[in-house]
Short mmCIF file of C-alpha atoms in Angstrom, two decimals:
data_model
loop_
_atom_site.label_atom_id
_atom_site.label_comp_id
_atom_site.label_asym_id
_atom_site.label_seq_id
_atom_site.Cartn_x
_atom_site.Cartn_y
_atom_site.Cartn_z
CA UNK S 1 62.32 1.18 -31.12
CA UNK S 2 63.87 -2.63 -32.01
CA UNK S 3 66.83 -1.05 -29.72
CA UNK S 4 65.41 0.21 -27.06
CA UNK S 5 65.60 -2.57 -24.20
CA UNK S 6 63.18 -1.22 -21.54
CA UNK S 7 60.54 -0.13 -24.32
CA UNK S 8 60.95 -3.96 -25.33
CA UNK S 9 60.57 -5.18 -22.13
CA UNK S 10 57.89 -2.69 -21.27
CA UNK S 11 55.82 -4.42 -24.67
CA UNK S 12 56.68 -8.01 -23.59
CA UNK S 13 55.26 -7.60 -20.08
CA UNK S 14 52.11 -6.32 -21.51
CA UNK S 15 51.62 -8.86 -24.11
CA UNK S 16 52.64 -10.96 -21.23
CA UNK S 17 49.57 -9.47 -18.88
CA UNK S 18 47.32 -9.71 -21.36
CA UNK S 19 47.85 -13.74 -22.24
CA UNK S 20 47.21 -14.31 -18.70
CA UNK S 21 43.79 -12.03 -18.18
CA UNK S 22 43.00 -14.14 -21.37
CA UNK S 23 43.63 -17.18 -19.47
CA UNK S 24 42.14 -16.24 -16.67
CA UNK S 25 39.09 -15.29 -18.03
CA UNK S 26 39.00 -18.23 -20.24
CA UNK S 27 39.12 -20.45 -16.82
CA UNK S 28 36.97 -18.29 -15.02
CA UNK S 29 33.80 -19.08 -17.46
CA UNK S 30 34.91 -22.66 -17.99
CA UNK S 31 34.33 -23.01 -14.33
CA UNK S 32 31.20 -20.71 -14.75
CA UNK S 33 29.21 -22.76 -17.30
CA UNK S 34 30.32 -26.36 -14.73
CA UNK S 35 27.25 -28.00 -13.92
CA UNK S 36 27.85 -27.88 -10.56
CA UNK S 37 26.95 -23.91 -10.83
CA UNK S 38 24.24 -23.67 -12.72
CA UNK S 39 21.23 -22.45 -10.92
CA UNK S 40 19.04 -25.55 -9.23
CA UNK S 41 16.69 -24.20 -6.72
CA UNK S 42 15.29 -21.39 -5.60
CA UNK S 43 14.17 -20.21 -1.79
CA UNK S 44 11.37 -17.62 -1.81
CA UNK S 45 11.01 -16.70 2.06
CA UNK S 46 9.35 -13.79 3.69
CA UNK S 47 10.69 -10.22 4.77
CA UNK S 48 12.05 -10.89 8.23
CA UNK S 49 11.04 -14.49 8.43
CA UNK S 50 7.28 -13.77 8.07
CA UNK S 51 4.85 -16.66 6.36
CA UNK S 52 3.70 -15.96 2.64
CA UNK S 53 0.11 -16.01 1.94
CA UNK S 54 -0.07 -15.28 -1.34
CA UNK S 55 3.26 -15.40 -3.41
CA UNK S 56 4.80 -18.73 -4.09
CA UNK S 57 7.19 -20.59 -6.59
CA UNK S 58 4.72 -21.36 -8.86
CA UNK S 59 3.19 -17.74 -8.68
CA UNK S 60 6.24 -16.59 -9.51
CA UNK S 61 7.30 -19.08 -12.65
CA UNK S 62 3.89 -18.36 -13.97
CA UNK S 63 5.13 -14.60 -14.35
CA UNK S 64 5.58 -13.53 -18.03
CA UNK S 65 8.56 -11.42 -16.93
CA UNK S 66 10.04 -14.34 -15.06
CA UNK S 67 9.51 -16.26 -18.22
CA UNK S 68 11.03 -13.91 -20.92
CA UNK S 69 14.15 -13.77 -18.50
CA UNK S 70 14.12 -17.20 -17.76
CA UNK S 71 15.29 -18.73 -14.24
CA UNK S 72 18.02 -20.50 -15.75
CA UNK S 73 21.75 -18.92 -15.66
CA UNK S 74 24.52 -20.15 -13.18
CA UNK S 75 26.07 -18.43 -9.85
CA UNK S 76 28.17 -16.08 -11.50
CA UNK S 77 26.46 -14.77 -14.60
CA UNK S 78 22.45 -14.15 -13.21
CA UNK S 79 21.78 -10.95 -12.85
CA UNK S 80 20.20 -9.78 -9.44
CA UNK S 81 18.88 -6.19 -10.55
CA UNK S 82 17.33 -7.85 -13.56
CA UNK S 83 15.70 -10.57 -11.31
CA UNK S 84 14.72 -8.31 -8.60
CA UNK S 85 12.74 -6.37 -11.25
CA UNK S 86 11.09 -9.57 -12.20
CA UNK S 87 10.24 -10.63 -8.85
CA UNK S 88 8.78 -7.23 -8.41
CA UNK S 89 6.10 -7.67 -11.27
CA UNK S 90 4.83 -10.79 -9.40
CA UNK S 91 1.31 -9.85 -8.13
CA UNK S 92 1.07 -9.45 -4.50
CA UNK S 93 4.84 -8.55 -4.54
CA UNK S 94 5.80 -5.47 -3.39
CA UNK S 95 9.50 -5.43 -2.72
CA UNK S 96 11.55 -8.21 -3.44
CA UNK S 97 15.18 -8.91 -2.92
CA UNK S 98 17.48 -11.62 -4.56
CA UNK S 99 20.97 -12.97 -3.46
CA UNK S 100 23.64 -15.78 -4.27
CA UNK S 101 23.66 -18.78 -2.21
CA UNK S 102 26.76 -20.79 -2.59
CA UNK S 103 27.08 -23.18 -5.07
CA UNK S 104 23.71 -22.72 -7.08
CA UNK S 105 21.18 -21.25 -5.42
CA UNK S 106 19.23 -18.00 -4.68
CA UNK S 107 17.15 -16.71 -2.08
CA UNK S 108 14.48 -14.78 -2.71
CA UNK S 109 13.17 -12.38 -0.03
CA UNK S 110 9.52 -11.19 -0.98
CA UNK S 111 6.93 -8.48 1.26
CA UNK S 112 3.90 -9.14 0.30
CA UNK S 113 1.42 -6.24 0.05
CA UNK S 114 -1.12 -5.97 2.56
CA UNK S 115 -4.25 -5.67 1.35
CA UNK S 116 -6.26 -3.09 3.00
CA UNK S 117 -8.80 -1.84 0.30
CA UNK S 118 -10.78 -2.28 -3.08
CA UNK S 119 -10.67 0.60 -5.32
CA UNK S 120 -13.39 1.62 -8.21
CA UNK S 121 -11.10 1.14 -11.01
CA UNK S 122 -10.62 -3.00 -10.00
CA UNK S 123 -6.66 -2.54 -8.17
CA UNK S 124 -6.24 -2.85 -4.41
CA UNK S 125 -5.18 -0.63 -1.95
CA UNK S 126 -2.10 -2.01 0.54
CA UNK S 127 -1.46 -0.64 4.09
CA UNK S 128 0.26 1.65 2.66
CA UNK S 129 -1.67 3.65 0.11
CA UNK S 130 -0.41 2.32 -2.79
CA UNK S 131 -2.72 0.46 -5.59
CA UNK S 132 -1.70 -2.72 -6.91
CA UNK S 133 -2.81 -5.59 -9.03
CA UNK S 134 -4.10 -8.50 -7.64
CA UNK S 135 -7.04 -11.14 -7.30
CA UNK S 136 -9.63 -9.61 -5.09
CA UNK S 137 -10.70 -13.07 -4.15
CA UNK S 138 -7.47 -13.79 -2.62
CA UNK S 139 -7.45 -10.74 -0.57
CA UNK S 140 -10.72 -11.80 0.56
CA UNK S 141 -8.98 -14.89 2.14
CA UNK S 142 -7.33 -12.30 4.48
CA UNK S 143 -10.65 -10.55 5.69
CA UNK S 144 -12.99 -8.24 4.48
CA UNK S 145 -11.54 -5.97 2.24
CA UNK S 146 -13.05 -1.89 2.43
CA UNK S 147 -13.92 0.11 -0.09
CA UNK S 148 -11.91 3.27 -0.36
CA UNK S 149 -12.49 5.71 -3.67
CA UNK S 150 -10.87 9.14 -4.60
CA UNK S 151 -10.53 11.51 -8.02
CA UNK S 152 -9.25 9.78 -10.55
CA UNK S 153 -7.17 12.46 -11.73
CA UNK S 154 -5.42 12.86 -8.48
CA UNK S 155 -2.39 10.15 -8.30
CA UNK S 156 -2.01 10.30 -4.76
CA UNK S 157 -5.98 10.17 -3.97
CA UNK S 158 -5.47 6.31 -2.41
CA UNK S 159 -2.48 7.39 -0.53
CA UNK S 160 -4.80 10.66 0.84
CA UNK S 161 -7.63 8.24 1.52
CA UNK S 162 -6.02 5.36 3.36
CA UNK S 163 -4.20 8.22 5.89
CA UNK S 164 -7.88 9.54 6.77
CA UNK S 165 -8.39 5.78 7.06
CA UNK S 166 -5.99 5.80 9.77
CA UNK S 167 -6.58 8.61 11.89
CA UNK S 168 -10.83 7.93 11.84
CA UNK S 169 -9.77 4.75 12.93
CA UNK S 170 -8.29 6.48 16.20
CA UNK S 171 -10.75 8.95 16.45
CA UNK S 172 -13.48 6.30 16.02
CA UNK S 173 -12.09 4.19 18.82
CA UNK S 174 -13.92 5.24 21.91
CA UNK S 175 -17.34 4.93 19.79
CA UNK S 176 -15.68 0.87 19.11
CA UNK S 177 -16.73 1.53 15.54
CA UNK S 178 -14.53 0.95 12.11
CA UNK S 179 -14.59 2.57 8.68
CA UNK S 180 -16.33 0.11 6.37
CA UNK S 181 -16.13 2.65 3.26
CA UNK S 182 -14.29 6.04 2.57
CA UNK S 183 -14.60 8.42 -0.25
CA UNK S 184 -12.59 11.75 -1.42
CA UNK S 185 -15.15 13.54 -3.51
CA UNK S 186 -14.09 15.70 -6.95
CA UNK S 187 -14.35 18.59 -4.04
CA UNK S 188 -12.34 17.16 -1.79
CA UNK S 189 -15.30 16.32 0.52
CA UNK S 190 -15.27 12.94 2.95
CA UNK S 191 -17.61 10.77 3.32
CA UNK S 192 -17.38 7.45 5.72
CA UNK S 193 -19.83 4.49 5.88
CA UNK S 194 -19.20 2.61 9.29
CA UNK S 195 -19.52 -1.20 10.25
CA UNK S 196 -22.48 -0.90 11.70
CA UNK S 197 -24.07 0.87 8.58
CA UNK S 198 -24.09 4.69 10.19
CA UNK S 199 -23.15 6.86 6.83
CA UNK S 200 -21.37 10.63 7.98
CA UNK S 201 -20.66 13.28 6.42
CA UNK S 202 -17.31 15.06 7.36
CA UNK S 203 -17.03 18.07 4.66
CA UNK S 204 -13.52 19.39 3.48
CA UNK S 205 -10.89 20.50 5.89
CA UNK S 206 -10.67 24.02 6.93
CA UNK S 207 -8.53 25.30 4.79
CA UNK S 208 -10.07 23.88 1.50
CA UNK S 209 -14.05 25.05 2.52
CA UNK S 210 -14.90 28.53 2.49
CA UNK S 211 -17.47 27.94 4.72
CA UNK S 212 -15.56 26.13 7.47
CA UNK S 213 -15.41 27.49 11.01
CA UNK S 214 -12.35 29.53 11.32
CA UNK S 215 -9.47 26.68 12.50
CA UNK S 216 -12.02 23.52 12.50
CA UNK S 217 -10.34 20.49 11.23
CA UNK S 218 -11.94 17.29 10.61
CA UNK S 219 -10.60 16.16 13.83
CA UNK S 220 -11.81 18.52 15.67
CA UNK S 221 -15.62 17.50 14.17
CA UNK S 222 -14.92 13.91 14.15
CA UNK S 223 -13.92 14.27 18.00
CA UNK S 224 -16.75 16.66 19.10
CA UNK S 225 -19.36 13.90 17.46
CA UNK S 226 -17.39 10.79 19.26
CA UNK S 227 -17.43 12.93 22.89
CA UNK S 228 -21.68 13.74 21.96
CA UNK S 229 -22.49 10.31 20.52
CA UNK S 230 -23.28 8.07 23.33
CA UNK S 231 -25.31 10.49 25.58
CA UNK S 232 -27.19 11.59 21.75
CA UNK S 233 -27.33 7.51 21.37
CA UNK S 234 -29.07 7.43 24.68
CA UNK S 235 -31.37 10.28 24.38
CA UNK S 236 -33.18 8.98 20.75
CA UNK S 237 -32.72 5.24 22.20
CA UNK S 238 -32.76 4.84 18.01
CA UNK S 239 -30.18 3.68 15.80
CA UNK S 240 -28.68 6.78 13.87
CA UNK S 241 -28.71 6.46 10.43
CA UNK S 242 -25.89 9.42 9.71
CA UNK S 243 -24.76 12.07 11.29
CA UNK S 244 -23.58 15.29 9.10
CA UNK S 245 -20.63 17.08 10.56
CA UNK S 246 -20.66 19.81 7.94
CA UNK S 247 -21.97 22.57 10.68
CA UNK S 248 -19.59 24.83 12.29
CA UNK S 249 -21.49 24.97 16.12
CA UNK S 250 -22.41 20.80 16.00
CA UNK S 251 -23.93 18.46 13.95
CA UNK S 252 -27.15 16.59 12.32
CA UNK S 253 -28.35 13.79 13.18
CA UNK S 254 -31.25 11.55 11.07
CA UNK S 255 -32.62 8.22 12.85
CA UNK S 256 -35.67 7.09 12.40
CA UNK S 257 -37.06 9.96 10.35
CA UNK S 258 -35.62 12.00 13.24
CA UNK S 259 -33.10 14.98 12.94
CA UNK S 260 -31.08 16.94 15.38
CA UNK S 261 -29.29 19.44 14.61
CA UNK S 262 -26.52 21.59 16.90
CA UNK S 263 -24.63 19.72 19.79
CA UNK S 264 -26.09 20.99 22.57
CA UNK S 265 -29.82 20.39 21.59
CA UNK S 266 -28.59 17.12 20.24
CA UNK S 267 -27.47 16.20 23.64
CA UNK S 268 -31.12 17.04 25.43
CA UNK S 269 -33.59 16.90 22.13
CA UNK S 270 -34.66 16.63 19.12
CA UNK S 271 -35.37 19.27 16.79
CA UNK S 272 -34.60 21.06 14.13
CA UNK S 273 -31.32 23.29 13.95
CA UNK S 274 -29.42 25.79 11.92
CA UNK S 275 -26.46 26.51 10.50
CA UNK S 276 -24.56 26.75 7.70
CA UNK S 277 -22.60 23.71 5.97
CA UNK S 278 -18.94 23.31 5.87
#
């Protein structure tokens, strides 16, 4: 091997390579650990330029996470998955991202979760069905929170709950009336409190209630109540109270110790009805 020149040389350029990665390296976290890198501030700024209400330096240095890691490190070394995590376990966070900004900074971009709901078990409920952590008192600040509730056993009950949210919002509109409360019964039943105090009964959709009217949806009781409701409103000149929607040919109505039942009686009187509940 001794005499073999281009085995020799082959060795020596190696060796050669190696000494210098050594070096390399060796400079490369010599500059590293220069105070001049290590990390001095950090920018927490909203998704798309949007204000923060909620999440804030010192919300975020109070997180135990944040202080097990430890916001110390320099440019090169911290490590952005790890921090993102972190940032992530901040209450009121909801996506966070983290990046380098030359010589010793980072940026941290946060959304905030919107709070849209209280749920039974003490967690929140954000514009977009998920449940998270946070201090009710600070969603407050933001408006009055509604109360949305579900099965327990069902993970995705607050994400079923907040998209009937959404679409008796738009069928609610023309009535000028909002969703105050919202529950998913163990049966998969709804029932909706309004602002204005009126409770109703909506049932399970068609295809979960053997009962239902062949093809009736929700919507399509929801809708035939909101076309019926002001002339009804008009005809009892009386508050309603509720109004059940469980009744495949119309709907009851109580006000005032008052009931009508089917839509087209509810429309001229009031009286007693029939039918059979959805």
């Amino acid at each position: 091997m001794w005499h073999n020149a281009k085995l020799l040389n082959l060795i020596a350029n190696l060796l050669f390579a190696a000494a210098v990665l050594v070096l390399v390296g060796g400079v490369l976290r010599w500059i590293a650990q220069r105070p001049m890198f290590v990390l001095r501030e950090i920018d927490v700024v909203g998704q798309s330029g949007q204000p923060l209400r909620h999440v804030n330096l010192p919300s975020i240095r109070a997180s135990a996470l944040l202080q097990e890691r430890q916001l110390h490190g320099s440019f090169f070394n911290v490590n952005l998955e790890k921090m993102r995590v972190a940032f992530e376990a901040v209450p009121w966070v909801r996506h966070a991202s983290v990046r380098r900004i030359w010589p010793n900074r980072l940026q941290v971009q946060v959304e905030e979760h919107q709070a849209l709901a209280a749920w039974p078990d003490g967690r929140l409920v954000n514009s977009f069905g998920e449940l998270f952590v946070a201090n009710p008192a600070e969603a407050e600040e933001d408006g009055d929170l509604r109360e949305f509730s579900g099965p327990q056993d069902q993970a995705d009950a607050a994400m079923q709950v907040t998209q009937r949210y959404r679409q008796l919002q738009q069928w609610l509109a023309p009535l000028q009336r909002t969703v105050q409360t919202l529950s998913l019964s163990e049966r998969n039943g709804w029932h909706v409190v309004l602002d204005d105090g009126m409770q109703m009964e909506l049932g399970r959709e068609s295809r979960e209630s053997p009962n239902a009217q062949a093809g009736e949806s929700i919507q399509a009781r929801v809708l035939r109540y909101v076309a019926a409701a002001p002339e009804v409103t008009r005809t009892l000149a009386k508050k309603i109270d509720s109004v059940d929607l469980r009744y495949p040919n119309g709907f009851a109505i109580r006000a005032a110790g008052l009931r009508v039942m089917n839509q087209l009686e509810a429309r001229m009187t009031v009286t007693t009805g029939r039918g059979r509940k959805q």
